[in-house]
mmCIF file of C-alpha atoms and ligand atoms in Angstrom:
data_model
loop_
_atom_site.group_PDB
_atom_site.id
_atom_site.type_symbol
_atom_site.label_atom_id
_atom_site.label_comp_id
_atom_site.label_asym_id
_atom_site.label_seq_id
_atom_site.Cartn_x
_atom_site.Cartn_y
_atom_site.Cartn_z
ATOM 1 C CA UNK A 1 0.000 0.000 0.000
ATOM 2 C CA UNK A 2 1.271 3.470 -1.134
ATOM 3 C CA UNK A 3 1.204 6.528 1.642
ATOM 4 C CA UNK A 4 1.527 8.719 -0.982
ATOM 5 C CA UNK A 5 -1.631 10.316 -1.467
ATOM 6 C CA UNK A 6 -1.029 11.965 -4.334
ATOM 7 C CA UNK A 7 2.352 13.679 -6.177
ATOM 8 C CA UNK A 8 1.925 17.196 -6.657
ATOM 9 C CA UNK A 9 2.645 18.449 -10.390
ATOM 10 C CA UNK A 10 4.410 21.567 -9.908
ATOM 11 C CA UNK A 11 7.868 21.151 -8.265
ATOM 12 C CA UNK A 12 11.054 23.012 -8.569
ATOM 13 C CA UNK A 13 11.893 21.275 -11.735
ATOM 14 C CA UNK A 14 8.725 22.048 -13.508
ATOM 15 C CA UNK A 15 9.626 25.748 -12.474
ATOM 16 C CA UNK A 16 12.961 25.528 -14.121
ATOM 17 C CA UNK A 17 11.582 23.797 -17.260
ATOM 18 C CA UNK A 18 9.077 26.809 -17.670
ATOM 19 C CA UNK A 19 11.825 28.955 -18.034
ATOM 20 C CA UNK A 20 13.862 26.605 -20.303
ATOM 21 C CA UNK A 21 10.857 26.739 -22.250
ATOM 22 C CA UNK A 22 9.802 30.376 -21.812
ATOM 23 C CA UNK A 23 6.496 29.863 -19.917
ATOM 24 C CA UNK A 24 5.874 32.508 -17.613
ATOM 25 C CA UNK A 25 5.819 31.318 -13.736
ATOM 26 C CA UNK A 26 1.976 32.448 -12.255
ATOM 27 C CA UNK A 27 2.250 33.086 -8.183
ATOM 28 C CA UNK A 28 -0.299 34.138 -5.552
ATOM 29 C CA UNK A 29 0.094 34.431 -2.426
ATOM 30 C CA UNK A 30 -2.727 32.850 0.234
ATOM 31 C CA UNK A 31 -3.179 32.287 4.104
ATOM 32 C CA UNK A 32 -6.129 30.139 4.207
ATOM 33 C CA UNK A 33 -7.514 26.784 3.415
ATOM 34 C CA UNK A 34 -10.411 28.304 1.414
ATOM 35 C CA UNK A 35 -8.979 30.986 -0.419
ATOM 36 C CA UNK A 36 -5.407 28.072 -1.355
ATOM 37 C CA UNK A 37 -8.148 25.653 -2.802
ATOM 38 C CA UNK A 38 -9.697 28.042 -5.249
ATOM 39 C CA UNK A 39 -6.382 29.553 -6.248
ATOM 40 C CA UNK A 40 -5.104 25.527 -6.618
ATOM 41 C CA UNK A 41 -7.816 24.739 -8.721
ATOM 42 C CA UNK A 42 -7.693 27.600 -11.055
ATOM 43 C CA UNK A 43 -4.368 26.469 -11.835
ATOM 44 C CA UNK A 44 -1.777 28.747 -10.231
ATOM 45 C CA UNK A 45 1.795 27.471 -10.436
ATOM 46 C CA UNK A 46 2.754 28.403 -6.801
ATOM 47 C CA UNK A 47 0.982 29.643 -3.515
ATOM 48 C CA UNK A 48 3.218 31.414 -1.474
ATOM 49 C CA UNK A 49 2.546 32.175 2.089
ATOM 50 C CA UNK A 50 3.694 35.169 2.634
ATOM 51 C CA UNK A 51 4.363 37.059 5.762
ATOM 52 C CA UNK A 52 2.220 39.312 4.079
ATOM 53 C CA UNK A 53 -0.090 38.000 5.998
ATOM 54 C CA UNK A 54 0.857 40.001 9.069
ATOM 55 C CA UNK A 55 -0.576 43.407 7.374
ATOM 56 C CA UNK A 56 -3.666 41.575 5.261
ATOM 57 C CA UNK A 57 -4.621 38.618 7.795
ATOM 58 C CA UNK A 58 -3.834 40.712 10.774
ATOM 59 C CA UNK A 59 -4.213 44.220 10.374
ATOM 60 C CA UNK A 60 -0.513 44.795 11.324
ATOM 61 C CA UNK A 61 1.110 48.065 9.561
ATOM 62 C CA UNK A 62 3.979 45.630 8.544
ATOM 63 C CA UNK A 63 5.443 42.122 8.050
ATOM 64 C CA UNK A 64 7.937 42.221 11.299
ATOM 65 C CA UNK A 65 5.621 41.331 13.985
ATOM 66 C CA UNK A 66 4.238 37.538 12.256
ATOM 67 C CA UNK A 67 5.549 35.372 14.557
ATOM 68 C CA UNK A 68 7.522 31.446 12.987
ATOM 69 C CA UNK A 69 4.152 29.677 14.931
ATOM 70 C CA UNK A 70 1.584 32.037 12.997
ATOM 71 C CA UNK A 71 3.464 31.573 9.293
ATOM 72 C CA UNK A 72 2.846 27.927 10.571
ATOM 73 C CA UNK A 73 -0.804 28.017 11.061
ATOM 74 C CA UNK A 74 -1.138 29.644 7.768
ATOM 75 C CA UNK A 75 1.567 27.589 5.910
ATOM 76 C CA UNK A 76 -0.199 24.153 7.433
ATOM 77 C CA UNK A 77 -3.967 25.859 6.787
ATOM 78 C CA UNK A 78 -3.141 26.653 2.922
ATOM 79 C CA UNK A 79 -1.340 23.078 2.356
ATOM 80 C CA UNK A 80 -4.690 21.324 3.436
ATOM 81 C CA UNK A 81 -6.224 22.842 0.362
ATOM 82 C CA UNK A 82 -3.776 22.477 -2.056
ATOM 83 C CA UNK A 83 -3.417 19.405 -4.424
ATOM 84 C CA UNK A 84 -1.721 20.322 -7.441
ATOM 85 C CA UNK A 85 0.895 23.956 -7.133
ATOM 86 C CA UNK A 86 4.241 24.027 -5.225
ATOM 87 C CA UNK A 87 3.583 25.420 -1.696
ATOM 88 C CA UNK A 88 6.468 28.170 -0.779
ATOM 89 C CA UNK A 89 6.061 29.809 2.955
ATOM 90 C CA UNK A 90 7.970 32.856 4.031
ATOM 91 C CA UNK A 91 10.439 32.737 7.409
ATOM 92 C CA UNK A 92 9.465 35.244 9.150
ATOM 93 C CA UNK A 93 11.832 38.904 10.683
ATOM 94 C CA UNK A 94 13.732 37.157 13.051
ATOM 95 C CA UNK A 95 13.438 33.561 12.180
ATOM 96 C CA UNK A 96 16.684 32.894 9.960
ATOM 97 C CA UNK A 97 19.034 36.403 10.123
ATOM 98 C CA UNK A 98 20.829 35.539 13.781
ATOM 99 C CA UNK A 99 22.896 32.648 12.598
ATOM 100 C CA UNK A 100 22.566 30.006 10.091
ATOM 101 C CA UNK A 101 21.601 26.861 12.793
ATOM 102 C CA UNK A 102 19.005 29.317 13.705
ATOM 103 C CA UNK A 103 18.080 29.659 10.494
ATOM 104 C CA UNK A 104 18.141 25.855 10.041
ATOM 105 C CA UNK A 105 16.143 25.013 12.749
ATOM 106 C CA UNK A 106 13.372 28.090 11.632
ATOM 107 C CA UNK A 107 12.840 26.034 8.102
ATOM 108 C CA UNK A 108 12.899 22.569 9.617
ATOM 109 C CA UNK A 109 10.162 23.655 12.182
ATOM 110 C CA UNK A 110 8.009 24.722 9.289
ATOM 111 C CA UNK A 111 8.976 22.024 6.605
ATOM 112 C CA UNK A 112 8.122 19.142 9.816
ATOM 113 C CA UNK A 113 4.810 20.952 10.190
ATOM 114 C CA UNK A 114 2.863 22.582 7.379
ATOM 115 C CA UNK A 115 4.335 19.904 4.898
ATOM 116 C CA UNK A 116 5.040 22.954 2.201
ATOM 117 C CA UNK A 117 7.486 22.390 -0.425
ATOM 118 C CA UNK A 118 9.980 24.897 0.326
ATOM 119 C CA UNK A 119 10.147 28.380 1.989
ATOM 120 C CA UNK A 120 11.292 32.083 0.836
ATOM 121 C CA UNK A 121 13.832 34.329 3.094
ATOM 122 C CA UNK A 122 14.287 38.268 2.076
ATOM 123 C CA UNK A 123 18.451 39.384 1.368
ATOM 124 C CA UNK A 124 21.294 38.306 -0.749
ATOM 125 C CA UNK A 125 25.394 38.218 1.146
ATOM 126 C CA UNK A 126 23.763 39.116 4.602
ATOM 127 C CA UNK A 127 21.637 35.966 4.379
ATOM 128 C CA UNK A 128 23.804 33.658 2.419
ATOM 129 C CA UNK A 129 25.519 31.256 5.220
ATOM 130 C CA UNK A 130 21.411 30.616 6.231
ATOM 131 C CA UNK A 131 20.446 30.084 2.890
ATOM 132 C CA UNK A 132 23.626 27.325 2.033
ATOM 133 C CA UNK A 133 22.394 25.532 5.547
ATOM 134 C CA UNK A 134 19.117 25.179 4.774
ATOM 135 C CA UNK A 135 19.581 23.978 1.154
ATOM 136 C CA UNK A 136 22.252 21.976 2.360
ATOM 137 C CA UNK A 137 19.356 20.129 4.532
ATOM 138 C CA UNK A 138 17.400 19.236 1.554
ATOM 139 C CA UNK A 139 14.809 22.601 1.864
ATOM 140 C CA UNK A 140 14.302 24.156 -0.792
ATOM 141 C CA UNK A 141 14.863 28.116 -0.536
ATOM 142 C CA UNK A 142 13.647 30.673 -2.771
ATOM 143 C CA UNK A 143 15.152 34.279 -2.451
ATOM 144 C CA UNK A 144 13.765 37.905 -2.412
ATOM 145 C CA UNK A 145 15.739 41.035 -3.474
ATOM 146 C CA UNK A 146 14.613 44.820 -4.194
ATOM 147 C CA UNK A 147 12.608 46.154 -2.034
ATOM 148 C CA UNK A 148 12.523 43.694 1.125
ATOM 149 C CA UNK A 149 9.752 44.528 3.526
ATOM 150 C CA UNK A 150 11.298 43.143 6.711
ATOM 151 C CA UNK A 151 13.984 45.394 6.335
ATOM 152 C CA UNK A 152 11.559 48.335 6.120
ATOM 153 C CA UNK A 153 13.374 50.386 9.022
ATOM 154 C CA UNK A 154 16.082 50.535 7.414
ATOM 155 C CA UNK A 155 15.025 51.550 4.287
ATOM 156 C CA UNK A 156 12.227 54.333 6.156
ATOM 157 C CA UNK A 157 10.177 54.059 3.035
ATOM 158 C CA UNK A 158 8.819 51.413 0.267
ATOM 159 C CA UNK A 159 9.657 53.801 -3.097
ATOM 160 C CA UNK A 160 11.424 51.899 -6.180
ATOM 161 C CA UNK A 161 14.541 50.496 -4.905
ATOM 162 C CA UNK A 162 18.146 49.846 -7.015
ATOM 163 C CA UNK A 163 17.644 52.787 -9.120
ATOM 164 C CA UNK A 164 21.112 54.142 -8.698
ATOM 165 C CA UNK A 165 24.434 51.810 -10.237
ATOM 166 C CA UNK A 166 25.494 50.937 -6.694
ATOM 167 C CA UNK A 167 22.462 49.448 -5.228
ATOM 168 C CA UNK A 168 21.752 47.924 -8.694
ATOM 169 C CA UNK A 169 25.080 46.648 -8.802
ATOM 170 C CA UNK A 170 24.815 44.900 -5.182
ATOM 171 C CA UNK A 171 21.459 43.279 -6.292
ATOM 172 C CA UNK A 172 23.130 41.589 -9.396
ATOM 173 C CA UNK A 173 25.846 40.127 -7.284
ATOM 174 C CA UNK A 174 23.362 39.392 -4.569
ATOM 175 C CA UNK A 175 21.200 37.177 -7.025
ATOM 176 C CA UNK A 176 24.180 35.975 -8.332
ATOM 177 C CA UNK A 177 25.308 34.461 -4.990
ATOM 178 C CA UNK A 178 21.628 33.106 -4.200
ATOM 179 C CA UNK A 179 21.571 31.010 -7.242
ATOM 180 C CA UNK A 180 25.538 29.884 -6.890
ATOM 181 C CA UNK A 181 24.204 28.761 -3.164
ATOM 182 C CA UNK A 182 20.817 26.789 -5.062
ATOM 183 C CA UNK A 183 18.362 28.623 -4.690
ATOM 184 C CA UNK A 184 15.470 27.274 -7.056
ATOM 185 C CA UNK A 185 14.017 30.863 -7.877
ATOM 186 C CA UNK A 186 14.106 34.128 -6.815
ATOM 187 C CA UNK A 187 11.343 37.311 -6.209
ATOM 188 C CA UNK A 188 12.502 40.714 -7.234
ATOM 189 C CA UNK A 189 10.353 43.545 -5.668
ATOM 190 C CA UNK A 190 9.982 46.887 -6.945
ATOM 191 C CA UNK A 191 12.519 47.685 -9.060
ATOM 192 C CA UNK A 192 13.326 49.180 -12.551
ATOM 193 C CA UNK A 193 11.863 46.832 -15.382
ATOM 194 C CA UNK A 194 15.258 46.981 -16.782
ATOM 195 C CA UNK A 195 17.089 45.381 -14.093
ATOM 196 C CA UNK A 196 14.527 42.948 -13.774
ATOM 197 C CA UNK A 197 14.823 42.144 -17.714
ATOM 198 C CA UNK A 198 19.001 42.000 -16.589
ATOM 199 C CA UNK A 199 18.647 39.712 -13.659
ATOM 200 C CA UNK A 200 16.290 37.195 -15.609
ATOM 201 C CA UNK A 201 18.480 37.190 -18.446
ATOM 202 C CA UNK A 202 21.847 36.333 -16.506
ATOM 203 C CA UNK A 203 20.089 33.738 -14.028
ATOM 204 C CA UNK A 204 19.536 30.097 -14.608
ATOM 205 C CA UNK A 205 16.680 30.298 -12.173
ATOM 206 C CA UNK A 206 12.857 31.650 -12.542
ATOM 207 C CA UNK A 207 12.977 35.784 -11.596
ATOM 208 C CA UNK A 208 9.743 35.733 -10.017
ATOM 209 C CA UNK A 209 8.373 39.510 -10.472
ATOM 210 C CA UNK A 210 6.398 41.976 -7.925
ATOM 211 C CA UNK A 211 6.693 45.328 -9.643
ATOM 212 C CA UNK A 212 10.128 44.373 -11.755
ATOM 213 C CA UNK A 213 8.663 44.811 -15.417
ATOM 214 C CA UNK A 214 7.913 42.251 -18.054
ATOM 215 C CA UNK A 215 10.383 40.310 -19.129
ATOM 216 C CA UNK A 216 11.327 38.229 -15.874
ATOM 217 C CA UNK A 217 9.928 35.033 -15.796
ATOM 218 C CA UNK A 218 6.291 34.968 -13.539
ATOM 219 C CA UNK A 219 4.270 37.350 -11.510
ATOM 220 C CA UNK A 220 3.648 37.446 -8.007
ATOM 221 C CA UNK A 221 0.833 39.474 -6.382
ATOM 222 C CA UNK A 222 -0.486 39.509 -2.627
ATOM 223 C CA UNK A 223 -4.515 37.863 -3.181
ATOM 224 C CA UNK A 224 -6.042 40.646 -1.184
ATOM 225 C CA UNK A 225 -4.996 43.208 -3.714
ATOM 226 C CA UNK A 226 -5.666 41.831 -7.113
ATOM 227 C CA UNK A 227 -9.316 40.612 -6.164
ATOM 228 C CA UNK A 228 -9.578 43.911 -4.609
ATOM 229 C CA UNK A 229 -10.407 43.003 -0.951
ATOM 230 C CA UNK A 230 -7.673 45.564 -0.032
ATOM 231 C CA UNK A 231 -8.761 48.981 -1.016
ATOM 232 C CA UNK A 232 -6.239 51.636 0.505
ATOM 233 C CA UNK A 233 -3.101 50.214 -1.283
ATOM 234 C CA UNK A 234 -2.617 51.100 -5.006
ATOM 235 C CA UNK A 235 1.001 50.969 -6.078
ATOM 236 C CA UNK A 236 1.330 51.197 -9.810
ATOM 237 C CA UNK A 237 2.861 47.214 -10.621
ATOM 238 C CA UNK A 238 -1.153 46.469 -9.182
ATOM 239 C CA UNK A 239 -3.655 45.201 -11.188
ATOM 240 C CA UNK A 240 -6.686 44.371 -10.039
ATOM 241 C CA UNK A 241 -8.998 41.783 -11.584
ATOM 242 C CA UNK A 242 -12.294 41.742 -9.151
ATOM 243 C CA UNK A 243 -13.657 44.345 -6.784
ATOM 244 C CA UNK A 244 -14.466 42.328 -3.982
ATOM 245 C CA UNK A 245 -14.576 44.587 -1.444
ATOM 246 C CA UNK A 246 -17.675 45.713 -2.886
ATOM 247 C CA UNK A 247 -18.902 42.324 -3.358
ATOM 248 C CA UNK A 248 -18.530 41.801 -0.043
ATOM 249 C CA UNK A 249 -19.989 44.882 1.184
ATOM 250 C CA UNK A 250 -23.085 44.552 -1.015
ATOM 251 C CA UNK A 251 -24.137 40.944 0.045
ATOM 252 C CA UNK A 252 -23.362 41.900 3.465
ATOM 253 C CA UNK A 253 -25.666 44.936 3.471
ATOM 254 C CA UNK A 254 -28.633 42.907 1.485
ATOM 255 C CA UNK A 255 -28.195 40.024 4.457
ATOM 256 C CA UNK A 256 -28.557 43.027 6.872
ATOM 257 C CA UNK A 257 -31.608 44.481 5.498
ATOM 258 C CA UNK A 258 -33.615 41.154 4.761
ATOM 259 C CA UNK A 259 -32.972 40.433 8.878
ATOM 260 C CA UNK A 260 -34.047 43.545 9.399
ATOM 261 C CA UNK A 261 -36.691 43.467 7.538
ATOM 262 C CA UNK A 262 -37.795 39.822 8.207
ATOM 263 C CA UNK A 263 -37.831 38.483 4.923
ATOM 264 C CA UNK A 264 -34.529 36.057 6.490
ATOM 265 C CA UNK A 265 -35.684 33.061 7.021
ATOM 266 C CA UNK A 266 -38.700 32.469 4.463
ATOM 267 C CA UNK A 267 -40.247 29.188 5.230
ATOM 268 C CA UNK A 268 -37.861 27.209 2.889
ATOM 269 C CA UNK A 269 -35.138 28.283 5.278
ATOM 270 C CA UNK A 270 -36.181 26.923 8.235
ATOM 271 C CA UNK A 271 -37.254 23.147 9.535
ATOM 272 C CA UNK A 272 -40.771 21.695 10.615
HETATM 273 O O1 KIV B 1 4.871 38.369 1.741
HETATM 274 C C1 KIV B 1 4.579 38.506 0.545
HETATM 275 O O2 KIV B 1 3.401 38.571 0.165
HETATM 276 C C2 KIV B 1 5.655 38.617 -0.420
HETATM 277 C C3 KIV B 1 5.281 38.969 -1.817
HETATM 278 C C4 KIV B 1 5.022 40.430 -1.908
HETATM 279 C C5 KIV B 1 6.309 38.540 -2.788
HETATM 280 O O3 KIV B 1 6.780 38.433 -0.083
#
């Protein structure tokens, strides 16, 4: 008898034949059971798990406070509900930038217990001894350059970042060293299209794109945004393809009025 319930399709190798073959990479993030199993079955190519979830799930102004157990309860929620796309969660501020057993120890934790297929850590030399140890265990690691949200105090704000030669320049060697270590892929946030274009064009690996332009090889976006459930957040790389926040608020306010009003339940509603 097999325990293999089933052998998902997408894995790192798929990811690197897309770009062999010049198929573009498609990438959502989700937190939920729910939300992974629609995404899954429309066909997405990866789920990641972001530690966006700290400012969409829980309302926090940014990613540093998501603790390693909560990126577990979402990593472990969306995994139920996924059959078919590669699962990537995201160590959390503080999880993996001490020292590389740390580090270690942060992806085991989550590999052990949500069952994902790999996670994602933000930074390029100041990272790389983490990211070596981790691959070197048999995890997976995808990487995240440009604009890096857990570093946010340093940075002070989230504008374009590597626009100037010297920041661009420390980006290209930065990728350079995350694929040398074996990284399977890599997410490059908010910079110029044309670096972007660079980057994908040098690397081996899938350039997985959040605001980097065109020519990389997929798309990322955070859920909440392109269905429109987030409203106050409009940076130009977002497109949004539903308005769901108005859904929402329209079905909520007709279920308000027809209690109100009585007409919830009607007698088909309710038992003999
Ligand atoms: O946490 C997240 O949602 C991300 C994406 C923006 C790439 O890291």
């Amino acid at each position: 008898m097999s325990v293999h319930k089933e052998i998902r399709r997408v894995t790192t190798h798929v990811l690197a034949e897309m770009k062999q073959r010049g198929e573009k990479i498609s990438m959502l993030t989700s937190y939920d059971y729910s939300m992974a199993k629609l995404v899954d079955q429309a066909g997405i190519d990866i789920i990641l798990v972001g530690d966006s979830a700290s400012n969409v799930m829980a309302g926090n102004e940014t990613t540093l406070p998501i603790t390693l157990d909560q990126m577990i309860y979402h990593g472990k929620s969306v995994v139920r509900g996924v059959t078919r796309c590669l699962v990537v969660v995201d160590m959390p501020f503080g999880t993996y930038q001490g020292n590389s057993l740390e580090a270690l120890n942060s992806a085991i934790k989550i590999m052990k217990i949500t069952h994902a297929d790999a996670v994602k850590v933000e930074g390029g030399s100041e990272v790389i001894e983490s990211v070596r140890r981790i691959i070197s265990a048999g995890i997976p690691v995808m990487g995240h350059l440009g604009l890096m949200p857990q570093s946010i105090n340093k940075y002070g704000t989230y504008v374009v970042r590597a626009k100037e030669e010297e920041e661009a320049n420390k980006l290209i060697s930065d990728a350079r060293l995350l694929e040398e270590a074996g990284c399977f892929a890599i997410v490059l946030e908010k910079i110029p299209a044309s670096l972007g274009a660079r980057v994908a064009k040098e690397l081996k690996i899938p350039i997985i794109g959040i605001g980097a332009g065109g020519e990389v090889d997929g798309q990322v976006l955070v859920i909440h945004d392109m269905l429109g459930i987030t409203q106050e957040f409009s940076p130009r790389f977002l497109r949004r393809y539903a308005d769901l926040a108005g859904i929402i608020k329209g079905a909520v306010g007709h279920y308000i009025q027809d209690v109100k009003s009585r007409d919830f339940p009607n007698q088909k509603e309710q038992y003999e």
